[in-house]
Tab-separated table of C-alpha atoms and ligand atoms in Angstrom:
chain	number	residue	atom	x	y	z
A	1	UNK	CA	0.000	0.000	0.000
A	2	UNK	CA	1.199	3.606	-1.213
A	3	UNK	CA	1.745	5.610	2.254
A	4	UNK	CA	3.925	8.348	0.612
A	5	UNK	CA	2.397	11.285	-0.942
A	6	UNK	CA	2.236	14.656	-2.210
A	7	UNK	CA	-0.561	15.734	0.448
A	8	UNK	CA	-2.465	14.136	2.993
A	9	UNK	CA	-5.862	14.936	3.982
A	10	UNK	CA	-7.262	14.226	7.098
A	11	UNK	CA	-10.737	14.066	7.150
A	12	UNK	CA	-13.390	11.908	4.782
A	13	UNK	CA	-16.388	14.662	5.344
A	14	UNK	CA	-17.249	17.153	2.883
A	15	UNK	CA	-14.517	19.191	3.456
A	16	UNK	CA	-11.449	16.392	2.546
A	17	UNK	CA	-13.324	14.702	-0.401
A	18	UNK	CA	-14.236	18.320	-1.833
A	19	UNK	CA	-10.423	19.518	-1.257
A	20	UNK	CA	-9.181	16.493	-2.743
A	21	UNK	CA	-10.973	16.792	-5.977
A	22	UNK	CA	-9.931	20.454	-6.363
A	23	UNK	CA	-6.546	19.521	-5.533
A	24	UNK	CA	-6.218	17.334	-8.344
A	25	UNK	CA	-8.537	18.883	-10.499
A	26	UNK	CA	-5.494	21.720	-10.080
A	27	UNK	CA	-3.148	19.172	-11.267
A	28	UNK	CA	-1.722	17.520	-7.872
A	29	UNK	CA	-1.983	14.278	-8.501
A	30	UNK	CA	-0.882	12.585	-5.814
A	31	UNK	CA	-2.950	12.891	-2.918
A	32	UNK	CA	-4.605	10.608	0.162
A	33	UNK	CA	-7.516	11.112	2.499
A	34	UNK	CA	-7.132	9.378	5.446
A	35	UNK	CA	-10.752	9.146	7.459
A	36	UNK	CA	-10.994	6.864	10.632
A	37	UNK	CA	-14.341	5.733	9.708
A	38	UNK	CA	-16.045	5.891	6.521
A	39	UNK	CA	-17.103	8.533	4.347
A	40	UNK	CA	-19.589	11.189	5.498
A	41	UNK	CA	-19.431	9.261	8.929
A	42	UNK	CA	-18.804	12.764	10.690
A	43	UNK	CA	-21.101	15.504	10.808
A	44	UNK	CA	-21.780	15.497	7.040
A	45	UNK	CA	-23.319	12.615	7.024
A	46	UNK	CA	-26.048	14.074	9.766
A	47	UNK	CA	-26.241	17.476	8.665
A	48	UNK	CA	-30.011	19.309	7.787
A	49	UNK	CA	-28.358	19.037	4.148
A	50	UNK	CA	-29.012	23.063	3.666
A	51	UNK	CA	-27.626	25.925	1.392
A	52	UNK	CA	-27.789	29.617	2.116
A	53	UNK	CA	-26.638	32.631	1.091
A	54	UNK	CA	-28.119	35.036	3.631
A	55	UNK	CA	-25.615	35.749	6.364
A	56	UNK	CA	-24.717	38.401	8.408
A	57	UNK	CA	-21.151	38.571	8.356
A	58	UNK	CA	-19.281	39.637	4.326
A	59	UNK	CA	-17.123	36.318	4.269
A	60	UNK	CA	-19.742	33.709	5.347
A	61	UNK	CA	-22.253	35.971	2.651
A	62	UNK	CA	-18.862	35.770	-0.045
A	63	UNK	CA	-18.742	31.949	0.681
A	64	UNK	CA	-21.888	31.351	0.060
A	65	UNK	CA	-22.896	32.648	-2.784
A	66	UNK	CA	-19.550	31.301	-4.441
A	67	UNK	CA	-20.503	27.749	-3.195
A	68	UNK	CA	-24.218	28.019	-4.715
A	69	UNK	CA	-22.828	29.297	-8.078
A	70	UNK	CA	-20.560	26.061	-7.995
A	71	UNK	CA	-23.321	23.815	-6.950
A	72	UNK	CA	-25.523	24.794	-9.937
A	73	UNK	CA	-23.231	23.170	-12.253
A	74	UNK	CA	-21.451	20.118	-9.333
A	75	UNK	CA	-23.920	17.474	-11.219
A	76	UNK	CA	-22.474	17.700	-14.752
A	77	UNK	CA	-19.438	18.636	-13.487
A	78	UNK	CA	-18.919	15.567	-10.729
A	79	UNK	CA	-21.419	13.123	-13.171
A	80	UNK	CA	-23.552	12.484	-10.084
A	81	UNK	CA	-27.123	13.049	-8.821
A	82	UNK	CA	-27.255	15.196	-5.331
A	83	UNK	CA	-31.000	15.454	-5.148
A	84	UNK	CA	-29.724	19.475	-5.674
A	85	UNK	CA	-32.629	21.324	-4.879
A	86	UNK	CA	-33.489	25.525	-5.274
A	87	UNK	CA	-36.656	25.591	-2.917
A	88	UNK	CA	-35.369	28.732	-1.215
A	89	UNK	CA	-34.799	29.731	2.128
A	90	UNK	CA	-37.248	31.809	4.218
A	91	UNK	CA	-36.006	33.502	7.557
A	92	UNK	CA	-38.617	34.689	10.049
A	93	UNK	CA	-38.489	37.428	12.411
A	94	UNK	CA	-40.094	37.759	15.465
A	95	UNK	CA	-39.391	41.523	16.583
A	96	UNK	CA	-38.300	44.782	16.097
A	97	UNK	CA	-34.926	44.091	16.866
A	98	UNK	CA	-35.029	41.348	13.942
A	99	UNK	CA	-36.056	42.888	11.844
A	100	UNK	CA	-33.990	46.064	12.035
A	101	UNK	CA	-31.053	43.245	12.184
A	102	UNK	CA	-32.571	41.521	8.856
A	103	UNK	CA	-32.572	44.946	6.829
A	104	UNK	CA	-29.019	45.510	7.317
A	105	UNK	CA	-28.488	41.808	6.426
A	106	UNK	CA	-30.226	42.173	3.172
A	107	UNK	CA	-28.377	45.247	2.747
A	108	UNK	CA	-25.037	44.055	2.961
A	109	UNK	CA	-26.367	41.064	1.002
A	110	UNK	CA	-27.835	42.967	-2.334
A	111	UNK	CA	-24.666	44.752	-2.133
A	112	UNK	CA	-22.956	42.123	-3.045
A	113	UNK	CA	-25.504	41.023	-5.399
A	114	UNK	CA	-27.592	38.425	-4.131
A	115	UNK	CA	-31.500	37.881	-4.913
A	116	UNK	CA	-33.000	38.443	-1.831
A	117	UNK	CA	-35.545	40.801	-0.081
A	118	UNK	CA	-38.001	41.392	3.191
A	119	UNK	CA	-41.053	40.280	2.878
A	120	UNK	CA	-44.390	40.633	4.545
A	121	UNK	CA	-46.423	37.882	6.596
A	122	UNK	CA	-48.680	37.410	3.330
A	123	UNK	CA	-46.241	37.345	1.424
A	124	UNK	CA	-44.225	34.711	3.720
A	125	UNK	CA	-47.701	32.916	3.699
A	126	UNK	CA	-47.839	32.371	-0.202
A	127	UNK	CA	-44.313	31.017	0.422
A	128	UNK	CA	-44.822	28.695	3.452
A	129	UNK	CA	-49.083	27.900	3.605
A	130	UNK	CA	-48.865	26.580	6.943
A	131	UNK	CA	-46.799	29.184	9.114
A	132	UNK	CA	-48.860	30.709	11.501
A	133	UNK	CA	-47.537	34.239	10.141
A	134	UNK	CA	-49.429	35.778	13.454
A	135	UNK	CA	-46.177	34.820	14.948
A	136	UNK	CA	-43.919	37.265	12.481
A	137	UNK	CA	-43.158	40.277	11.911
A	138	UNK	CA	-41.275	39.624	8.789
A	139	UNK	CA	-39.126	38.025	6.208
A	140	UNK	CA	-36.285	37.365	4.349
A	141	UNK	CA	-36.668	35.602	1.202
A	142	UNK	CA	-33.852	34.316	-1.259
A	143	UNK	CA	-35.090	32.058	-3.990
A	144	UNK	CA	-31.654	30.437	-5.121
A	145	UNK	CA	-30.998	28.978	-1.499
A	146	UNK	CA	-32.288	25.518	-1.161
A	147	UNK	CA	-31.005	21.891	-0.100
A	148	UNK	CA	-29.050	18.990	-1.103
A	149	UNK	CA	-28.092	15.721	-0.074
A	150	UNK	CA	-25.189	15.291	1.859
A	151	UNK	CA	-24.031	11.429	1.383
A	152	UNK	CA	-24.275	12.369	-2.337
A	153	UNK	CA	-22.561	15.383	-2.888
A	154	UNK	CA	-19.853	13.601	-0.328
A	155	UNK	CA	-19.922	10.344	-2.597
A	156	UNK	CA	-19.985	12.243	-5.952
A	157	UNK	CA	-16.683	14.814	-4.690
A	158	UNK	CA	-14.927	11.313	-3.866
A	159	UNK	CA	-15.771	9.479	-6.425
A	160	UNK	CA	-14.634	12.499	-8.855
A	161	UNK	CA	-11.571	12.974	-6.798
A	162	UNK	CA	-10.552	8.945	-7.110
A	163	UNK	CA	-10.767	9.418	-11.102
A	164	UNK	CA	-8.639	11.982	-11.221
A	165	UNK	CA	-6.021	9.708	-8.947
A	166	UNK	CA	-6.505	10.419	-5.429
A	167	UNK	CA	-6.382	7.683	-2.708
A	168	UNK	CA	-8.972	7.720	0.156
A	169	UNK	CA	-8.191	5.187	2.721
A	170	UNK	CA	-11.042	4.693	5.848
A	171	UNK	CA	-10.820	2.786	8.753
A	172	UNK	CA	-7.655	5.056	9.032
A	173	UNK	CA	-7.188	6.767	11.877
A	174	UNK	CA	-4.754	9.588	12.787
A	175	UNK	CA	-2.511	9.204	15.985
A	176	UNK	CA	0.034	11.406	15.758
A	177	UNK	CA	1.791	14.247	13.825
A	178	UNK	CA	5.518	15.140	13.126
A	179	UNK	CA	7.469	17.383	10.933
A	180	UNK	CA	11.216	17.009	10.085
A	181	UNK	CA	12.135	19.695	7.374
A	182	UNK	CA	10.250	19.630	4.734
A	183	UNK	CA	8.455	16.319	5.791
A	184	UNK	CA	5.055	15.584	7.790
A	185	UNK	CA	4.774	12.130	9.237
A	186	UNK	CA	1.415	11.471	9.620
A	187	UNK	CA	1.459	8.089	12.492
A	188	UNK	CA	-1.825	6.276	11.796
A	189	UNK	CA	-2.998	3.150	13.473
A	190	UNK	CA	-2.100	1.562	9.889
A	191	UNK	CA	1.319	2.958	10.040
A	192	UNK	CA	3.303	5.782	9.526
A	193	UNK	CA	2.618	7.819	6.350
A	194	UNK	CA	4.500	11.136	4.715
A	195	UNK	CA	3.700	13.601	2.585
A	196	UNK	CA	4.749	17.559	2.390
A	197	UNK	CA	1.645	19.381	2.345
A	198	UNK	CA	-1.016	18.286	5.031
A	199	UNK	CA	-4.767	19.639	5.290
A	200	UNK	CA	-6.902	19.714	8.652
A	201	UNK	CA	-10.540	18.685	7.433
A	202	UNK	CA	-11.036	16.530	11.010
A	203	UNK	CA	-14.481	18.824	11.418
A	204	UNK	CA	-15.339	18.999	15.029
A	205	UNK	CA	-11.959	17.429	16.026
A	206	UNK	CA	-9.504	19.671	14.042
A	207	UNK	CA	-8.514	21.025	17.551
A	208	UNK	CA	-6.901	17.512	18.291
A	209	UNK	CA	-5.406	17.172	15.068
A	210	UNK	CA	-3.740	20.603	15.807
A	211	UNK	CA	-2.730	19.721	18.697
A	212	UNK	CA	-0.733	16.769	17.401
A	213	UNK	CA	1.904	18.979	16.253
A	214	UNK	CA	1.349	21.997	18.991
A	215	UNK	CA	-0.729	23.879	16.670
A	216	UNK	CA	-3.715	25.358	18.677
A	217	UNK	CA	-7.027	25.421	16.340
A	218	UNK	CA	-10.072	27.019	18.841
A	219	UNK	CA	-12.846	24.540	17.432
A	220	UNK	CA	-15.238	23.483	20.038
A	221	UNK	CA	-17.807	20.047	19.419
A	222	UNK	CA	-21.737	21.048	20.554
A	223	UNK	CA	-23.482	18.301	19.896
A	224	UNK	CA	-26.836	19.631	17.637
A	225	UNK	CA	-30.289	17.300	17.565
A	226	UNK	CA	-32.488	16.625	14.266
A	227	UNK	CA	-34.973	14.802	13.430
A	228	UNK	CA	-37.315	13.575	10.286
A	229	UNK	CA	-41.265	12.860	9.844
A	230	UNK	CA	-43.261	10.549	8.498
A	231	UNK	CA	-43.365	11.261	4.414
A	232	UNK	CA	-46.376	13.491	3.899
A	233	UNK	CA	-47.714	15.504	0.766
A	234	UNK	CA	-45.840	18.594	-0.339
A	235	UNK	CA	-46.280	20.983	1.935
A	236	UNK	CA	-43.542	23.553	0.660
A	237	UNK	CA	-40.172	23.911	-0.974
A	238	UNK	CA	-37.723	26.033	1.184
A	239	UNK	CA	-35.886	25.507	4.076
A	240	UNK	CA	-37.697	27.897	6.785
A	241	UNK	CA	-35.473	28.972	9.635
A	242	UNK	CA	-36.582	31.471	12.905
A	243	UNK	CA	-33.362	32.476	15.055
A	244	UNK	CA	-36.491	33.870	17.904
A	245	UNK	CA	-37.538	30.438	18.286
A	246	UNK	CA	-34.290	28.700	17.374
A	247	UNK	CA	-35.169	26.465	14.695
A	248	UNK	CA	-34.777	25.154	10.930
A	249	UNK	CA	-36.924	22.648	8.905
A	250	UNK	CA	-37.087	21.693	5.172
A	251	UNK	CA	-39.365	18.697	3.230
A	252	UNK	CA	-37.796	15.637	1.743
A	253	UNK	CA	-37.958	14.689	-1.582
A	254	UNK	CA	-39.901	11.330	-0.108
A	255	UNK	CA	-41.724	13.758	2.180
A	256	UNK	CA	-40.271	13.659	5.373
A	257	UNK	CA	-39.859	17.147	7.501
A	258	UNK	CA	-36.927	17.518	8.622
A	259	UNK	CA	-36.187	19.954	11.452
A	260	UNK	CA	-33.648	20.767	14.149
A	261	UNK	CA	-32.725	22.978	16.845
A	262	UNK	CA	-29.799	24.870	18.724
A	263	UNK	CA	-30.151	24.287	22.108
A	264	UNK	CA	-27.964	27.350	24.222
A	265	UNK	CA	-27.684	24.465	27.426
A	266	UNK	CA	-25.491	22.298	25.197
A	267	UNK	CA	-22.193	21.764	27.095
A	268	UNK	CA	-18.915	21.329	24.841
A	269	UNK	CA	-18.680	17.630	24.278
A	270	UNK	CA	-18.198	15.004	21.583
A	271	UNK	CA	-21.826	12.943	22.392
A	272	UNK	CA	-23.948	12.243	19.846
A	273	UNK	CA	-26.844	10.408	21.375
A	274	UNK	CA	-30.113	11.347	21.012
A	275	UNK	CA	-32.441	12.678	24.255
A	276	UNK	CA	-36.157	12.854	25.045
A	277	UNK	CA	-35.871	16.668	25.835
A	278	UNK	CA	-34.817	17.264	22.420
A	279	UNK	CA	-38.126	15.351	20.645
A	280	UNK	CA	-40.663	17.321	23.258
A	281	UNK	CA	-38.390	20.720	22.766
A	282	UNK	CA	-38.332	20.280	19.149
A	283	UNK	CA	-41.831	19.397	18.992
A	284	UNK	CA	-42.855	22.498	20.899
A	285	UNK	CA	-41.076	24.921	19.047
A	286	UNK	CA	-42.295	23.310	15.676
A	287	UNK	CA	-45.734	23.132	16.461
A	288	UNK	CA	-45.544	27.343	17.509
A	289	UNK	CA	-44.484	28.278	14.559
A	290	UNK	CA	-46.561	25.431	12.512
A	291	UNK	CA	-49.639	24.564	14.736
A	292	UNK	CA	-51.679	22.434	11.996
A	293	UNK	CA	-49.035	20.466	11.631
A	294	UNK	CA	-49.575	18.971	15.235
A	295	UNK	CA	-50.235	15.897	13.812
A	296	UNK	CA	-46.995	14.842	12.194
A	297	UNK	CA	-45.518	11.512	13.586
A	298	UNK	CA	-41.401	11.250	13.824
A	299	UNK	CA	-39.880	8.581	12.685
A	300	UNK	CA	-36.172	9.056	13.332
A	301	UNK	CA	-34.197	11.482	15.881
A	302	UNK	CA	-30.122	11.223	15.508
A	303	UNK	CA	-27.409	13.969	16.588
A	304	UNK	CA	-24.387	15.503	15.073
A	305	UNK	CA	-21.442	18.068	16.216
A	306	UNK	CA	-21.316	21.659	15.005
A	307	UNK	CA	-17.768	22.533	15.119
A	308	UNK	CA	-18.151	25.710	16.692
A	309	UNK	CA	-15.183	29.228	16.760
A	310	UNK	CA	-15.663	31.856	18.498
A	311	UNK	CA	-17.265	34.401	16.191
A	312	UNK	CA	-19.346	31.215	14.240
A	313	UNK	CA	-16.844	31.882	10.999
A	314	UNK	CA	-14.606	28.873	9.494
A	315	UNK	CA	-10.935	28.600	10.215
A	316	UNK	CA	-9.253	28.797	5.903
A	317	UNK	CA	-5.873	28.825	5.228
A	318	UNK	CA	-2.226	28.248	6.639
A	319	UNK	CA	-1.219	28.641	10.438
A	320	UNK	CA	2.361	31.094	10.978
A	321	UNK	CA	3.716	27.956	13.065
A	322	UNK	CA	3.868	25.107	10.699
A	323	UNK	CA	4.593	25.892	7.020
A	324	UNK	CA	2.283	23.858	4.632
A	325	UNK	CA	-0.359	22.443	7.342
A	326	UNK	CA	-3.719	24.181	6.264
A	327	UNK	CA	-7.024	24.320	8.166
A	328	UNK	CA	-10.807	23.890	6.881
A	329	UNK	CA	-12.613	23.440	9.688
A	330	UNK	CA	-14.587	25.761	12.546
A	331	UNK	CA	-17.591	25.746	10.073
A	332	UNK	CA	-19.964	26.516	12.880
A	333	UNK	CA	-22.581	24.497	11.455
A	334	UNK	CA	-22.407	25.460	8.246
A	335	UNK	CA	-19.524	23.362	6.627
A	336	UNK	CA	-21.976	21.236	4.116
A	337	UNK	CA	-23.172	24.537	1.751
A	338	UNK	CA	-19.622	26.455	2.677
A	339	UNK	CA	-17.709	23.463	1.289
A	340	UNK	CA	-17.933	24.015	-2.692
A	341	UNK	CA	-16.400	27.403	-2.636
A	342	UNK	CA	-13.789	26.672	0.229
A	343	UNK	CA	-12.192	23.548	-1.552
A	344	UNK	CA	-11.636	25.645	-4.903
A	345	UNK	CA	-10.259	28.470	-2.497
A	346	UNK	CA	-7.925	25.457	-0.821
A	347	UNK	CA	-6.592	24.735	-4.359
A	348	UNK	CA	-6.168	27.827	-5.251
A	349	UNK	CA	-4.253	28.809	-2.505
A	350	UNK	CA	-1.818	26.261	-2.525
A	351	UNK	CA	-0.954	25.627	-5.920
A	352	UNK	CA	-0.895	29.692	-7.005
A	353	UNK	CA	-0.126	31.497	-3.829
A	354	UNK	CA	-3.881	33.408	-4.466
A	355	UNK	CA	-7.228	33.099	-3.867
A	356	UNK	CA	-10.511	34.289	-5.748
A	357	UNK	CA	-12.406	35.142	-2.927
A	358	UNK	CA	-10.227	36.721	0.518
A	359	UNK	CA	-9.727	34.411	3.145
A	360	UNK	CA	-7.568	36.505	5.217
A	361	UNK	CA	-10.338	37.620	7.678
A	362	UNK	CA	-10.654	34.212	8.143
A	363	UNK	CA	-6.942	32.833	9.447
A	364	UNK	CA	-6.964	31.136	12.775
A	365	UNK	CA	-5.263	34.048	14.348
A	366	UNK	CA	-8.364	36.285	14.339
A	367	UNK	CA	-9.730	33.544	17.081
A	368	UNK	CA	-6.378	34.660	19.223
A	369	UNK	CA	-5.021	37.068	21.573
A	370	UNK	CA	-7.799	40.257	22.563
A	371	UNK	CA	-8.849	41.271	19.204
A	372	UNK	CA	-12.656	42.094	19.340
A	373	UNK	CA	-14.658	39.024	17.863
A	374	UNK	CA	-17.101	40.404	14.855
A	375	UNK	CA	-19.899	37.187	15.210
A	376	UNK	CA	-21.835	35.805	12.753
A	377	UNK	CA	-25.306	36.535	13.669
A	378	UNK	CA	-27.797	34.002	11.291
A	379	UNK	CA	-26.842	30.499	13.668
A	380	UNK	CA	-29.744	28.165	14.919
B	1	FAD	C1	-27.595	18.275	13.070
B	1	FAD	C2	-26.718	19.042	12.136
B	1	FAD	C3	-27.311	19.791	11.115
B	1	FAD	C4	-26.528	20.499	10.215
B	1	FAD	N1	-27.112	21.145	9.161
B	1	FAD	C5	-26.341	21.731	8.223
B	1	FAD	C6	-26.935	22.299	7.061
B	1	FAD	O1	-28.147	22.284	6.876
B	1	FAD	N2	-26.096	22.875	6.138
B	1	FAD	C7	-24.739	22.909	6.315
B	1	FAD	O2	-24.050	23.473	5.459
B	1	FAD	N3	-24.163	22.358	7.402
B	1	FAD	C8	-24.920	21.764	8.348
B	1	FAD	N4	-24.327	21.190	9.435
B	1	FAD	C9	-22.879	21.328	9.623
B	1	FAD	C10	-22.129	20.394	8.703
B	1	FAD	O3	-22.572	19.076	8.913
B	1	FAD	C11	-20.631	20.505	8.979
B	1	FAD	O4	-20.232	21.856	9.053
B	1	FAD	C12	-19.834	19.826	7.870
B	1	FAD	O5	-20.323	18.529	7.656
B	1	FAD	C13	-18.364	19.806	8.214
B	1	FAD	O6	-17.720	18.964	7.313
B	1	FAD	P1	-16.251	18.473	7.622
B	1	FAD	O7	-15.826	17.670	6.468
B	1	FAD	O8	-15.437	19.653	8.018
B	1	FAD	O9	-16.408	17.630	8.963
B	1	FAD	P2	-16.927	16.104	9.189
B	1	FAD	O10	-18.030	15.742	8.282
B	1	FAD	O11	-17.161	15.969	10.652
B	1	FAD	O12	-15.683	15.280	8.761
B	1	FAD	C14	-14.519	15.181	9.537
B	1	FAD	C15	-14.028	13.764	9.426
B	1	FAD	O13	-12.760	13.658	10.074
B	1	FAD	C16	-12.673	12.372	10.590
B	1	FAD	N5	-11.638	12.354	11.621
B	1	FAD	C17	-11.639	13.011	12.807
B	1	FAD	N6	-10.515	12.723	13.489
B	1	FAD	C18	-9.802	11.881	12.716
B	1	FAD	C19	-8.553	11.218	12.888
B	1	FAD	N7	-7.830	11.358	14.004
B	1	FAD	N8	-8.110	10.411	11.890
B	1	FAD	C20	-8.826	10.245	10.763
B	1	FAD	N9	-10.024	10.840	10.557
B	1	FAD	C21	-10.491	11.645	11.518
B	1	FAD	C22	-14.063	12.091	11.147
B	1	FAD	O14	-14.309	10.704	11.269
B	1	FAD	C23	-14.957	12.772	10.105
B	1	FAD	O15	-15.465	11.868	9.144
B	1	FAD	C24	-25.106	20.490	10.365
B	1	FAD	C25	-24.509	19.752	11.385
B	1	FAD	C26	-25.309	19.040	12.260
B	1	FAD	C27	-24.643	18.222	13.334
């Protein structure tokens, strides 16, 4: 087995099968994921499976609406169905204070020439038929957001990647990081493998990866709750999200709702397990903002980790104490729909020195020393 290589990748989620591709879609042929499990066995593979372009802060906004441009075309391009789907995105507000927040959003957002506007509770009504718009004061409305399938777009970025050359090898887990000159040695409980340019896609556990070769990366693991319904008729197309009540949900393609929740008691912690509070909680807030839908019967709760920084933005780029050793991770929950732009960026970046789109807000020594932290805002 081949265990030298031109760069390693540590990571099989999104974020490592997407990098790889664009790596040797770049012309780096040589290249290995290593994932300890299998692919989208991380928090891709139980992600809500959204896309949005309507953020608060200009980078996550930037990112976004680079990553649904490249998603329009990712089928043809990657010869693989995603279940890609433009339904939309539709973000309530409760108050006065949201709404004053979601004008400056949309703002900053047509500035930089997105689709979207405010709308009205009728309005929001024609979109979504069964919000109980008594409960809003407004909207935001962006038709070219929508949803996608994660084990899909995972399986058709590797599956692209391995054409072009690149090795992905699971059940391969990282133990231990070294550099001597020019040289990573990447210890594995396979064996030892090398390479000169090493990427940290480990998601919510990039901090230990860091930390393998005294590199501190500030991503905390939260664990986050979803769940799915029964398949029903079509009730709507977009993803609808309320930040008041803390909550997203989307339909199917079979016709299952999905929805989840943040929940501000989570402690910092790698569980995934599932808990009763979360079905009545989630139930609660779903059935305020949705009360004829009372009725729908869950089939199937599970829990993932959003890899949280400090002001919600991801962690792109090299780190000033190990040359070559670059970080995608620290997506905040938002890692699935950042991905497509981020990997090109990745490529970029290492094989021309550039990148399209700045990433320099966005090095890992923002998150240090007493600099003030700008947050993103739009996080459930
Ligand atoms: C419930 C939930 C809902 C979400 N909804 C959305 C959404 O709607 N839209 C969206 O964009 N994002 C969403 N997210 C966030 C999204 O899932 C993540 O941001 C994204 O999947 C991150 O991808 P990744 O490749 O960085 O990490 P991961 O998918 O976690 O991949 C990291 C991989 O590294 C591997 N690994 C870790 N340590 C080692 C090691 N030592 N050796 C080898 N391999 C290792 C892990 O096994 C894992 O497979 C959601 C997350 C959750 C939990």
């Amino acid at each position: 087995m081949k265990t030298r290589f031109d760069a390693i990748i540590i990571g099989g989620g999104i974020l490592g099968v997407s990098i790889a591709y664009e790596l040797a879609k770049a012309g780096l042929k040589n290249i290995c994921v290593l994932e300890r499990h299998y692919l989208a066995s991380g928090s891709t593979g139980r992600c809500g499976g959204g896309f949005r372009q309507q953020w608060s802060t200009e980078p996550n906004t930037r990112l976004a609406m680079a990553s649904v441009k490249r998603l329009e075309g990712i089928e043809a391009e990657l010869g693989y169905q995603t279940e890609f789907f433009q339904g939309g995105y539709l973000i309530v507000a409760h108050s006065d204070e949201e709404v004053a927040q979601f004008r400056k959003n949309v703002a900053m957002q047509q500035r930089l020439g997105l689709d979207v506007k405010m709308v009205g509770p009728d309005q929001a009504r024609e979109i979504v038929p069964h919000l109980d718009v008594s409960k809003i004061k407004m909207a935001t409305w962006c038709p070219t957001d929508g949803h996608i399938s994660p084990f899909l777009l995972t399986q058709a970025y590797a599956n692209a990647a391995k054409r072009l050359g690149a090795e992905i090898h699971l059940w391969t887990t990282v133990t231990g990081l070294m550099k001597k000159s020019n040289t990573f040695f990447v210890m594995t409980d396979k064996g030892p493998y090398e390479c000169n340019l090493l990427f940290n896609c480990a998601g919510s556990f990039a901090r230990t990866i860091g930390s393998m070769i005294n590199v501190d990366i500030p991503v905390d693991p939260y664990r986050h709750e979803i769940l799915v319904t029964e398949p029903v008729e079509r009730l709507w197309n977009p993803m609808v999200i309320s930040f008041g009540i803390g909550l997203y949900t989307r339909q199917e393609k079979n016709g299952g709702v999905v929805m989840g929740m943040g929940d501000p008691n989570e402690p910092v912690g790698t569980c995934v397990g599932s808990s009763m509070h979360f079905m009545y909680e989630m139930s609660r807030r779903f059935t305020t903002l949705f009360p004829k839908l009372a009725g729908l019967r869950i089939v199937r709760q599970w829990a993932g980790l959003y890899e949280m920084t400090a002001d919600a933005q991801p962690i792109l780029g090299p780190v000033d104490e190990v040359e070559n050793f670059y970080q995608a991770s620290g997506f905040s929950g938002h890692g699935l729909m950042l991905a497509p732009a981020v990997s090109q960026l990745m490529a970029e970046q290492v094989t021309t020195g550039r990148t399209s789109i700045p990433i320099d807000d966005l090095h890992v020594r923002r998150l240090r020393g007493a600099q003030a932290v700008h947050r993103e805002k739009s996080v459930v």
